[in-house]
């Protein structure tokens, strides 16, 4: 199990994907033997493995590794976490920002672990709703805080480059557990991140 994001590839998978990408390039009307694209099947194979390496990672373990006993019980907010994921319908990117808050219940978590959890779930084939839920559930079940909130605002390339071709729409999803189910707490969080929400 990997805890870090780094470029490490399963040679068998790279090889198999490489052949598939060569066929895709040919099928799309390009000459896979042309010098400029000769190495493209291997590059694409590695890029796709990198972008989906979240399948091999365990977000709960990442959080557990850096939980510290602490009596702090105010809201902790980490905002503007870059999100890059692939939509499971078209395998095209969707990207934007995640904002996460939690209220500790005896334990705080190493701050960097929250963006790491985002990446573990983002580096898979996803829909924005499930990505949001995965993050909320993971933090809720592992850290067991008094409450956790996640808001993701993203733009989907499948709606921009193709299909409906809308360049300026964005999609906001959210998940709230525990104390954040109360209006007052939820509103405090939304106010703290509101400068980033259009
Ligand atoms: N709810 C949700 N839908 C998504 C997400 N990413 C992409 N989609 C949508 O998934 C849908 C798939 O619809 P289909 O009709 O099967 O596919 P399609 O013919 O390519 O649809 P169009 O994109 O409208 O051309 C589209 O409406 C996409 O906009 C996501 O994260 N969440
Ligand atoms: Zn899509």
XYZ file of C-alpha atoms and ligand atoms in Angstrom:
231
model
C 0.000 0.000 0.000
C 1.396 3.402 -0.987
C 1.038 6.457 1.209
C 2.697 8.899 -1.145
C 1.872 10.008 -4.630
C 4.871 9.296 -6.776
C 5.578 7.917 -10.161
C 5.676 4.183 -9.683
C 4.231 1.980 -12.347
C 3.274 -1.641 -12.615
C 5.284 -2.699 -15.662
C 2.706 -5.265 -16.764
C -0.092 -2.687 -16.627
C 2.034 -0.074 -18.412
C 2.810 -2.571 -21.152
C -0.773 -3.642 -21.612
C -2.094 -0.050 -21.584
C 0.655 0.937 -24.015
C -0.658 -1.553 -26.574
C -4.221 -0.348 -26.024
C -3.219 3.291 -26.491
C -1.309 2.437 -29.668
C -4.510 0.929 -31.074
C -6.560 3.928 -29.953
C -4.130 6.286 -31.697
C -4.355 4.196 -34.878
C -8.155 3.968 -34.685
C -8.413 7.751 -34.272
C -6.655 8.209 -37.612
C -3.130 9.007 -36.471
C -0.042 7.028 -37.471
C 1.314 5.471 -34.253
C 4.711 5.061 -35.947
C 5.079 8.808 -36.601
C 8.089 10.085 -34.686
C 6.183 12.653 -32.606
C 3.751 10.095 -31.200
C 6.044 7.071 -31.050
C 6.410 7.304 -27.283
C 2.870 8.577 -26.720
C 1.294 5.184 -25.907
C 3.784 4.715 -23.072
C 3.384 8.297 -21.858
C -0.406 8.002 -21.915
C -0.241 4.640 -20.130
C 1.846 6.169 -17.341
C -0.301 9.308 -17.155
C -3.489 7.256 -16.764
C -1.879 5.082 -14.099
C -0.777 8.207 -12.229
C -4.247 9.748 -12.472
C -5.941 6.609 -11.124
C -3.430 5.549 -8.470
C -5.977 6.315 -5.756
C -7.341 2.782 -6.218
C -4.158 1.456 -4.628
C -4.282 3.766 -1.632
C -6.023 3.598 1.708
C -7.256 7.003 2.886
C -8.155 5.728 6.364
C -4.570 4.618 6.955
C -3.273 7.997 5.814
C -5.444 9.790 8.375
C -4.698 7.313 11.176
C -0.981 7.873 10.748
C -1.260 11.496 11.861
C -3.984 11.746 14.494
C -2.909 13.586 17.613
C -4.651 13.790 20.972
C -5.604 17.428 21.510
C -8.383 19.188 23.404
C -8.968 21.883 20.736
C -12.624 21.823 19.876
C -13.196 24.748 17.507
C -13.713 24.472 13.779
C -10.613 23.682 11.690
C -10.950 24.783 8.071
C -8.621 23.915 5.192
C -9.812 25.644 2.074
C -8.815 25.985 -1.578
C -7.465 22.451 -1.934
C -6.877 21.820 -5.640
C -8.849 18.893 -6.983
C -8.080 17.079 -10.230
C -10.176 14.045 -11.031
C -11.534 12.094 -13.996
C -15.240 11.831 -14.661
C -16.257 8.210 -14.812
C -18.575 8.772 -17.782
C -16.094 10.202 -20.278
C -12.736 9.785 -18.527
C -12.183 13.510 -19.039
C -10.890 15.732 -16.232
C -12.973 17.672 -13.802
C -11.110 20.090 -11.588
C -11.633 22.778 -9.009
C -11.340 23.339 -5.293
C -12.292 21.473 -2.164
C -12.933 23.088 1.202
C -12.869 20.897 4.289
C -13.780 21.624 7.896
C -13.988 19.503 10.994
C -14.575 20.017 14.695
C -12.204 17.794 16.706
C -13.479 15.374 19.282
C -10.321 14.674 21.276
C -8.077 14.265 18.224
C -6.768 16.631 15.593
C -5.278 15.427 12.317
C -2.097 16.500 10.519
C -3.271 19.253 8.167
C -1.544 17.860 5.075
C -3.493 14.629 5.453
C -6.728 16.319 4.407
C -5.485 17.208 0.888
C -3.969 13.715 0.730
C -7.361 12.189 1.415
C -8.827 14.374 -1.335
C -6.206 13.052 -3.772
C -6.763 9.406 -2.844
C -10.414 9.669 -3.852
C -9.886 12.139 -6.711
C -7.335 9.903 -8.435
C -9.956 7.413 -9.519
C -12.823 7.451 -11.989
C -15.357 9.570 -10.143
C -18.494 11.638 -10.134
C -18.271 14.818 -8.102
C -21.043 13.726 -5.744
C -19.346 10.453 -4.810
C -15.957 12.148 -4.481
C -17.523 14.550 -1.966
C -19.158 11.703 -0.047
C -16.027 9.552 -0.015
C -14.043 12.371 1.610
C -16.742 13.182 4.182
C -17.253 9.536 5.118
C -13.561 8.803 5.426
C -12.919 11.728 7.782
C -16.090 11.018 9.751
C -15.376 7.307 10.225
C -11.660 7.551 10.953
C -11.201 10.777 12.885
C -14.656 10.552 14.487
C -14.898 14.337 14.897
C -17.866 16.253 16.329
C -18.613 17.198 12.760
C -17.141 17.341 9.257
C -18.003 19.387 6.181
C -16.782 19.185 2.596
C -17.631 21.513 -0.284
C -16.287 20.935 -3.785
C -16.640 23.405 -6.615
C -15.547 22.039 -9.984
C -15.668 22.436 -13.730
C -16.077 19.408 -15.966
C -14.155 19.185 -19.226
C -16.833 16.862 -20.594
C -19.234 19.808 -20.377
C -16.698 22.295 -21.746
C -14.750 20.658 -24.570
C -17.564 18.490 -25.877
C -21.252 17.734 -25.321
C -23.139 20.770 -24.125
C -19.968 22.962 -24.454
C -20.609 25.373 -21.606
C -17.430 27.168 -20.533
C -18.559 29.087 -17.495
C -20.730 26.768 -15.474
C -19.444 25.209 -12.308
C -20.875 22.528 -10.076
C -20.951 22.698 -6.295
C -21.428 19.626 -4.122
C -21.361 19.357 -0.360
C -21.517 16.912 2.492
C -22.183 17.662 6.153
C -22.039 15.352 9.148
C -22.522 15.799 12.899
C -22.408 19.409 14.142
C -22.436 20.675 10.552
C -25.961 19.371 10.137
C -26.953 22.301 12.382
C -27.645 25.496 10.442
C -25.523 27.702 12.686
C -22.337 25.640 12.330
C -22.896 24.995 8.650
C -23.405 28.722 8.008
C -20.229 29.634 9.901
C -18.289 27.239 7.632
C -19.968 28.487 4.476
C -19.182 32.075 5.502
C -15.519 31.204 6.064
C -15.175 29.765 2.576
C -17.624 32.082 0.830
C -14.938 34.293 -0.675
C -14.112 31.292 -2.885
C -17.658 30.458 -3.913
C -19.020 32.395 -6.824
N -23.987 13.987 -11.638
C -22.831 14.023 -12.315
N -22.865 13.944 -13.659
C -21.692 14.009 -14.302
C -20.472 14.139 -13.674
N -19.507 14.177 -14.619
C -20.128 14.069 -15.803
N -21.458 13.948 -15.633
C -22.587 13.806 -16.565
O -22.793 12.470 -16.900
C -23.799 12.474 -17.905
C -23.671 11.264 -18.812
O -24.804 11.343 -19.618
P -25.018 10.511 -20.980
O -26.251 11.037 -21.636
O -24.945 9.052 -20.656
O -23.698 10.873 -21.801
P -23.535 11.872 -23.025
O -24.414 11.488 -24.157
O -22.061 11.946 -23.321
O -24.062 13.239 -22.379
P -23.704 14.752 -22.740
O -22.515 15.113 -21.895
O -24.913 15.535 -22.357
O -23.369 14.833 -24.193
C -23.689 13.823 -18.580
O -24.862 14.542 -18.287
C -22.473 14.493 -17.870
O -22.614 15.887 -17.771
C -20.474 14.227 -12.250
O -19.441 14.329 -11.591
N -21.678 14.168 -11.622
Zn -18.094 13.350 -18.117
